[in-house]
Short mmCIF file of C-alpha atoms and ligand atoms in Angstrom, two decimals:
data_model
loop_
_atom_site.label_atom_id
_atom_site.label_comp_id
_atom_site.label_asym_id
_atom_site.label_seq_id
_atom_site.Cartn_x
_atom_site.Cartn_y
_atom_site.Cartn_z
CA MET A 8 -93.75 74.32 17.24
CA LYS A 9 -90.58 73.24 18.98
CA THR A 10 -90.18 69.51 19.35
CA GLY A 11 -86.94 69.27 21.26
CA ASN A 12 -85.07 66.01 21.67
CA LYS A 13 -84.69 65.80 25.38
CA LYS A 14 -86.02 62.24 25.67
CA LYS A 15 -83.32 60.10 27.25
CA GLY A 16 -81.12 58.28 24.74
CA ILE A 17 -82.47 60.05 21.67
CA THR A 18 -79.97 62.16 19.79
CA MET A 19 -80.08 63.89 16.46
CA LYS A 20 -76.64 64.08 14.93
CA ILE A 21 -77.36 65.50 11.52
CA ILE A 22 -75.06 66.53 8.71
CA MET A 23 -76.17 68.61 5.75
CA LEU A 24 -74.80 67.71 2.32
CA GLY A 25 -75.29 69.55 -0.95
CA ALA A 26 -73.57 71.95 -3.29
CA PRO A 27 -72.68 75.46 -2.14
CA GLY A 28 -75.95 77.38 -2.35
CA ALA A 29 -78.18 74.28 -2.16
CA GLY A 30 -79.86 75.66 0.96
CA LYS A 31 -77.90 73.89 3.72
CA GLY A 32 -77.68 76.95 5.94
CA THR A 33 -81.29 77.97 5.35
CA GLN A 34 -82.53 74.50 6.34
CA ALA A 35 -79.99 73.92 9.13
CA LYS A 36 -81.18 77.05 10.95
CA MET A 37 -84.80 75.82 10.83
CA ILE A 38 -83.83 72.30 11.94
CA ALA A 39 -81.81 73.69 14.86
CA GLU A 40 -84.75 75.80 15.98
CA LYS A 41 -87.33 73.01 15.70
CA TYR A 42 -85.29 70.31 17.44
CA THR A 43 -83.45 72.58 19.90
CA ILE A 44 -79.99 71.53 18.78
CA PRO A 45 -77.05 73.79 17.84
CA HIS A 46 -76.44 74.78 14.23
CA ILE A 47 -72.71 74.40 13.62
CA SER A 48 -71.56 75.99 10.37
CA THR A 49 -67.86 75.81 9.56
CA GLY A 50 -68.32 78.58 6.99
CA ASP A 51 -69.83 80.84 9.70
CA ILE A 52 -66.96 79.96 12.08
CA PHE A 53 -64.40 80.93 9.43
CA ARG A 54 -66.23 84.15 8.53
CA ALA A 55 -66.38 85.13 12.22
CA ASN A 56 -62.63 84.49 12.50
CA ILE A 57 -61.96 86.56 9.37
CA LYS A 58 -63.99 89.41 10.82
CA GLU A 59 -62.04 89.26 14.07
CA GLY A 60 -58.73 89.02 12.19
CA THR A 61 -57.58 85.85 13.98
CA GLU A 62 -54.72 83.71 12.67
CA LEU A 63 -57.22 81.00 11.68
CA GLY A 64 -59.33 83.60 9.87
CA ASN A 65 -56.34 84.97 7.94
CA LYS A 66 -55.31 81.48 6.84
CA ALA A 67 -58.87 80.41 5.89
CA LYS A 68 -59.49 83.59 3.87
CA GLU A 69 -56.66 82.78 1.46
CA TYR A 70 -58.50 79.63 0.41
CA MET A 71 -62.09 80.87 0.67
CA ASP A 72 -61.51 83.86 -1.60
CA GLN A 73 -60.27 81.51 -4.32
CA GLY A 74 -63.26 79.20 -4.00
CA LEU A 75 -61.03 76.47 -2.55
CA LEU A 76 -61.55 74.35 0.54
CA VAL A 77 -59.63 75.23 3.67
CA PRO A 78 -57.12 72.39 4.39
CA ASP A 79 -58.55 69.49 6.40
CA GLU A 80 -56.11 70.01 9.28
CA LEU A 81 -57.50 73.51 9.92
CA VAL A 82 -61.10 72.24 10.03
CA VAL A 83 -61.19 68.82 11.66
CA ASN A 84 -59.94 69.61 15.18
CA LEU A 85 -62.04 72.71 15.33
CA VAL A 86 -65.23 70.72 14.66
CA VAL A 87 -64.31 67.73 16.83
CA ASP A 88 -63.70 70.15 19.72
CA ARG A 89 -66.97 72.01 19.06
CA LEU A 90 -68.91 68.73 19.30
CA THR A 91 -67.74 68.27 22.91
CA TRP A 92 -69.54 71.42 24.09
CA GLU A 93 -72.40 70.94 26.51
CA ASP A 94 -75.03 72.25 24.06
CA ALA A 95 -74.19 69.44 21.60
CA LYS A 96 -74.87 66.53 23.94
CA ASN A 97 -78.31 65.76 22.48
CA GLY A 98 -77.22 66.31 18.90
CA TYR A 99 -76.41 69.02 16.40
CA VAL A 100 -76.82 69.97 12.80
CA LEU A 101 -73.49 70.25 11.00
CA ASP A 102 -73.61 72.59 8.01
CA GLY A 103 -70.62 72.60 5.65
CA PHE A 104 -68.75 69.79 7.40
CA PRO A 105 -67.62 67.23 6.38
CA ARG A 106 -66.67 68.38 2.88
CA THR A 107 -64.01 65.79 2.00
CA ILE A 108 -63.62 62.04 2.54
CA PRO A 109 -60.76 62.54 5.06
CA GLN A 110 -63.02 64.93 7.04
CA ALA A 111 -65.85 62.34 7.00
CA GLU A 112 -63.46 59.63 8.15
CA ALA A 113 -62.14 61.85 10.94
CA LEU A 114 -65.71 62.56 12.08
CA THR A 115 -66.63 58.87 12.00
CA ALA A 116 -63.50 58.02 14.03
CA ALA A 117 -64.10 60.79 16.61
CA LEU A 118 -67.71 59.68 17.09
CA ALA A 119 -66.78 55.98 17.21
CA GLU A 120 -64.48 56.71 20.17
CA LYS A 121 -67.63 57.66 22.09
CA GLY A 122 -69.69 54.78 20.63
CA GLU A 123 -71.64 57.23 18.49
CA LYS A 124 -72.38 57.76 14.80
CA VAL A 125 -74.06 60.24 12.49
CA ASP A 126 -77.83 59.64 12.56
CA TYR A 127 -78.82 61.43 9.32
CA ALA A 128 -76.89 62.78 6.33
CA ILE A 129 -79.37 64.95 4.45
CA ASP A 130 -78.40 65.68 0.87
CA ILE A 131 -80.18 68.70 -0.62
CA ASP A 132 -80.21 68.10 -4.35
CA VAL A 133 -80.07 71.17 -6.62
CA PRO A 134 -78.74 71.25 -10.22
CA ASP A 135 -75.72 73.47 -10.97
CA GLN A 136 -77.64 76.03 -13.07
CA ASN A 137 -80.06 76.75 -10.18
CA ILE A 138 -77.04 77.14 -7.90
CA ILE A 139 -75.45 79.74 -10.17
CA ASP A 140 -78.72 81.75 -10.20
CA ARG A 141 -79.08 81.50 -6.44
CA MET A 142 -75.58 82.51 -5.45
CA GLY A 143 -75.68 85.75 -7.42
CA GLY A 144 -78.84 86.66 -5.51
CA ARG A 145 -77.70 85.54 -2.05
CA ARG A 146 -77.24 88.34 0.45
CA ALA A 147 -75.74 87.74 3.88
CA CYS A 148 -76.01 89.86 7.01
CA VAL A 149 -72.65 91.31 8.04
CA ALA A 150 -73.61 91.07 11.72
CA CYS A 151 -75.66 87.92 12.40
CA GLY A 152 -75.02 85.78 9.29
CA ALA A 153 -78.71 85.43 8.30
CA THR A 154 -79.09 84.80 4.56
CA TYR A 155 -81.62 86.06 2.04
CA HIS A 156 -82.16 85.92 -1.69
CA ILE A 157 -83.01 89.12 -3.55
CA VAL A 158 -85.78 87.36 -5.52
CA ASN A 159 -86.69 84.10 -3.74
CA ILE A 160 -86.36 85.09 -0.07
CA PRO A 161 -86.11 88.90 0.04
CA PRO A 162 -85.68 90.85 3.29
CA LYS A 163 -88.57 93.12 4.28
CA LYS A 164 -86.40 96.22 3.78
CA GLU A 165 -84.06 95.99 0.79
CA GLY A 166 -80.40 95.76 1.80
CA PHE A 167 -81.03 95.27 5.53
CA CYS A 168 -81.41 92.23 7.80
CA ASP A 169 -84.92 91.44 9.12
CA LYS A 170 -83.47 89.94 12.29
CA CYS A 171 -80.94 92.56 13.42
CA GLY A 172 -81.22 95.49 11.00
CA ALA A 173 -77.55 95.35 9.89
CA GLU A 174 -76.40 95.70 6.29
CA LEU A 175 -76.69 92.82 3.79
CA ILE A 176 -73.76 92.09 1.46
CA LEU A 177 -72.82 89.83 -1.46
CA ARG A 178 -70.21 87.44 -0.06
CA ASP A 179 -66.80 87.71 -1.76
CA ASP A 180 -66.96 84.02 -2.59
CA ASP A 181 -70.41 84.39 -4.21
CA LYS A 182 -68.95 86.38 -7.13
CA PRO A 183 -69.71 84.45 -10.37
CA GLU A 184 -66.14 83.33 -11.18
CA THR A 185 -65.65 82.02 -7.62
CA VAL A 186 -69.01 80.21 -7.65
CA LYS A 187 -67.93 78.26 -10.76
CA LYS A 188 -64.73 77.19 -8.97
CA ARG A 189 -66.64 76.21 -5.82
CA LEU A 190 -68.98 74.02 -7.88
CA ASP A 191 -66.01 72.24 -9.48
CA VAL A 192 -64.50 71.71 -6.03
CA TYR A 193 -67.86 70.42 -4.77
CA HIS A 194 -68.17 67.82 -7.54
CA GLU A 195 -64.60 66.67 -7.12
CA GLN A 196 -64.17 66.62 -3.33
CA THR A 197 -67.58 66.74 -1.62
CA GLN A 198 -69.98 64.80 -3.84
CA PRO A 199 -68.17 61.50 -3.04
CA LEU A 200 -69.61 61.86 0.47
CA ILE A 201 -72.99 60.85 -0.93
CA ASP A 202 -71.62 57.36 -1.58
CA TYR A 203 -69.80 57.38 1.77
CA TYR A 204 -72.98 58.06 3.77
CA THR A 205 -75.07 55.76 1.57
CA ALA A 206 -72.67 53.00 2.59
CA GLU A 207 -73.09 54.05 6.25
CA GLY A 208 -76.86 53.62 5.76
CA VAL A 209 -77.78 57.17 6.83
CA LEU A 210 -78.14 59.09 3.57
CA LYS A 211 -81.47 60.84 2.93
CA GLU A 212 -82.03 62.76 -0.27
CA VAL A 213 -84.42 65.74 -0.60
CA ASP A 214 -85.33 67.84 -3.63
CA GLY A 215 -83.85 71.29 -2.99
CA THR A 216 -85.39 73.04 -6.01
CA VAL A 217 -88.79 73.58 -4.41
CA ASP A 218 -89.87 76.36 -2.04
CA MET A 219 -87.79 76.47 1.15
CA MET A 220 -90.75 75.52 3.38
CA ASP A 221 -91.46 72.50 1.16
CA VAL A 222 -87.80 71.47 1.47
CA PHE A 223 -88.12 71.84 5.24
CA ASN A 224 -91.31 69.73 5.39
CA ALA A 225 -89.56 66.98 3.42
CA ILE A 226 -86.66 67.07 5.90
CA VAL A 227 -89.00 66.91 8.91
CA GLN A 228 -90.61 63.82 7.35
CA VAL A 229 -87.18 62.24 6.95
CA LEU A 230 -86.37 62.98 10.58
CA GLY A 231 -89.65 61.34 11.52
CA ALA A 232 -90.69 63.91 14.11
P1 ADP B 10 -75.77 76.88 1.47
O1 ADP B 10 -75.74 77.02 2.97
O2 ADP B 10 -76.04 75.47 1.01
O3 ADP B 10 -74.57 77.47 0.79
P2 ADP B 10 -77.95 78.86 1.61
O4 ADP B 10 -78.86 78.28 2.64
O5 ADP B 10 -77.13 80.04 2.02
O6 ADP B 10 -77.03 77.72 0.94
O7 ADP B 10 -78.85 79.23 0.34
C1 ADP B 10 -78.27 79.80 -0.85
C2 ADP B 10 -79.19 80.88 -1.42
O8 ADP B 10 -80.40 80.30 -1.91
C3 ADP B 10 -79.62 81.92 -0.38
O9 ADP B 10 -79.72 83.19 -1.02
C4 ADP B 10 -80.98 81.42 0.08
O10 ADP B 10 -81.78 82.49 0.57
C5 ADP B 10 -81.54 80.80 -1.20
N1 ADP B 10 -82.40 79.65 -0.96
C6 ADP B 10 -82.32 78.73 0.04
N2 ADP B 10 -83.29 77.77 -0.08
C7 ADP B 10 -83.98 78.09 -1.22
C8 ADP B 10 -85.08 77.48 -1.91
N3 ADP B 10 -85.65 76.35 -1.48
N4 ADP B 10 -85.51 78.08 -3.05
C9 ADP B 10 -84.91 79.20 -3.50
N5 ADP B 10 -83.89 79.83 -2.92
C10 ADP B 10 -83.41 79.28 -1.79
P1 AMP B 11 -69.93 77.80 3.37
O1 AMP B 11 -70.38 78.97 4.14
O2 AMP B 11 -70.30 76.49 4.01
O3 AMP B 11 -70.35 77.88 1.91
O4 AMP B 11 -68.32 77.82 3.40
C1 AMP B 11 -67.61 78.91 2.81
C2 AMP B 11 -66.17 78.49 2.53
O5 AMP B 11 -65.52 78.15 3.79
C3 AMP B 11 -65.98 77.27 1.64
O6 AMP B 11 -66.04 77.59 0.26
C4 AMP B 11 -64.58 76.81 2.08
O7 AMP B 11 -63.56 77.61 1.53
C5 AMP B 11 -64.61 77.07 3.58
N1 AMP B 11 -65.10 75.89 4.33
C6 AMP B 11 -66.24 75.79 5.06
N2 AMP B 11 -66.37 74.57 5.59
C7 AMP B 11 -65.28 73.86 5.17
C8 AMP B 11 -64.84 72.52 5.37
N3 AMP B 11 -65.55 71.63 6.09
N4 AMP B 11 -63.69 72.15 4.77
C9 AMP B 11 -62.96 73.00 4.04
N5 AMP B 11 -63.32 74.27 3.81
C10 AMP B 11 -64.46 74.70 4.37
#
């Protein structure tokens, strides 16, 4: 059932934290649907730009293919601008941003200018070994970006998207050697955000190793709606 968040003054500005493959996108899509807020994924924005061959896409691809983060200056303005869109006025769920302390500080500063702050930082906790197993099995739709797992969350028809029927692929950056690099980058550059948002008083931790619907129920409890 949709809950929405149209009540005056109530916003849901949510960020998803967690290692690559922890389930941020899977959960963010369900949160967006339930609370009628946009799902803003920086990874999806970059992949769309790569597909269209834009200058931003070409630059981002160099880093993504190596398992590295795209430089902060290519990400921050893009997100800050996206948050000004009309659909984001009652909140949003940010998936994959912020990923570094400077990005978090830039977000805090941009929100503070409007007298706002992040309401919830949800950290989906999954150990590295589970991540490695998951990423090898992740399949993404070339057309709509929906994600599946060949064992845990399989599509109805092998190799094809349930939602739009397009082909499912293994992302270039989900190849095993790149996953290892992305996990190193996560521990070094993104994990410190857990302390950052703990200090802001908005961190909420959920166990991401359980079934995806159980993860979602835990998140809904956290959001208190
Ligand atoms: P992220 O956005 O954090 O990189 P995804 O949401 O794309 O992660 O999930 C990574 C992979 O794990 C996908 O193949 C997804 O289908 C699968 N997955 C997501 N949540 C769970 C879960 N709770 N249990 C098992 N597999 C999951
Ligand atoms: P994701 O789909 O969130 O796993 O992102 C895929 C890749 O896009 C990451 O491994 C990074 O190379 C890049 N990326 C996405 N979001 C960011 C961000 N906030 N900062 C830097 N790089 C990012």
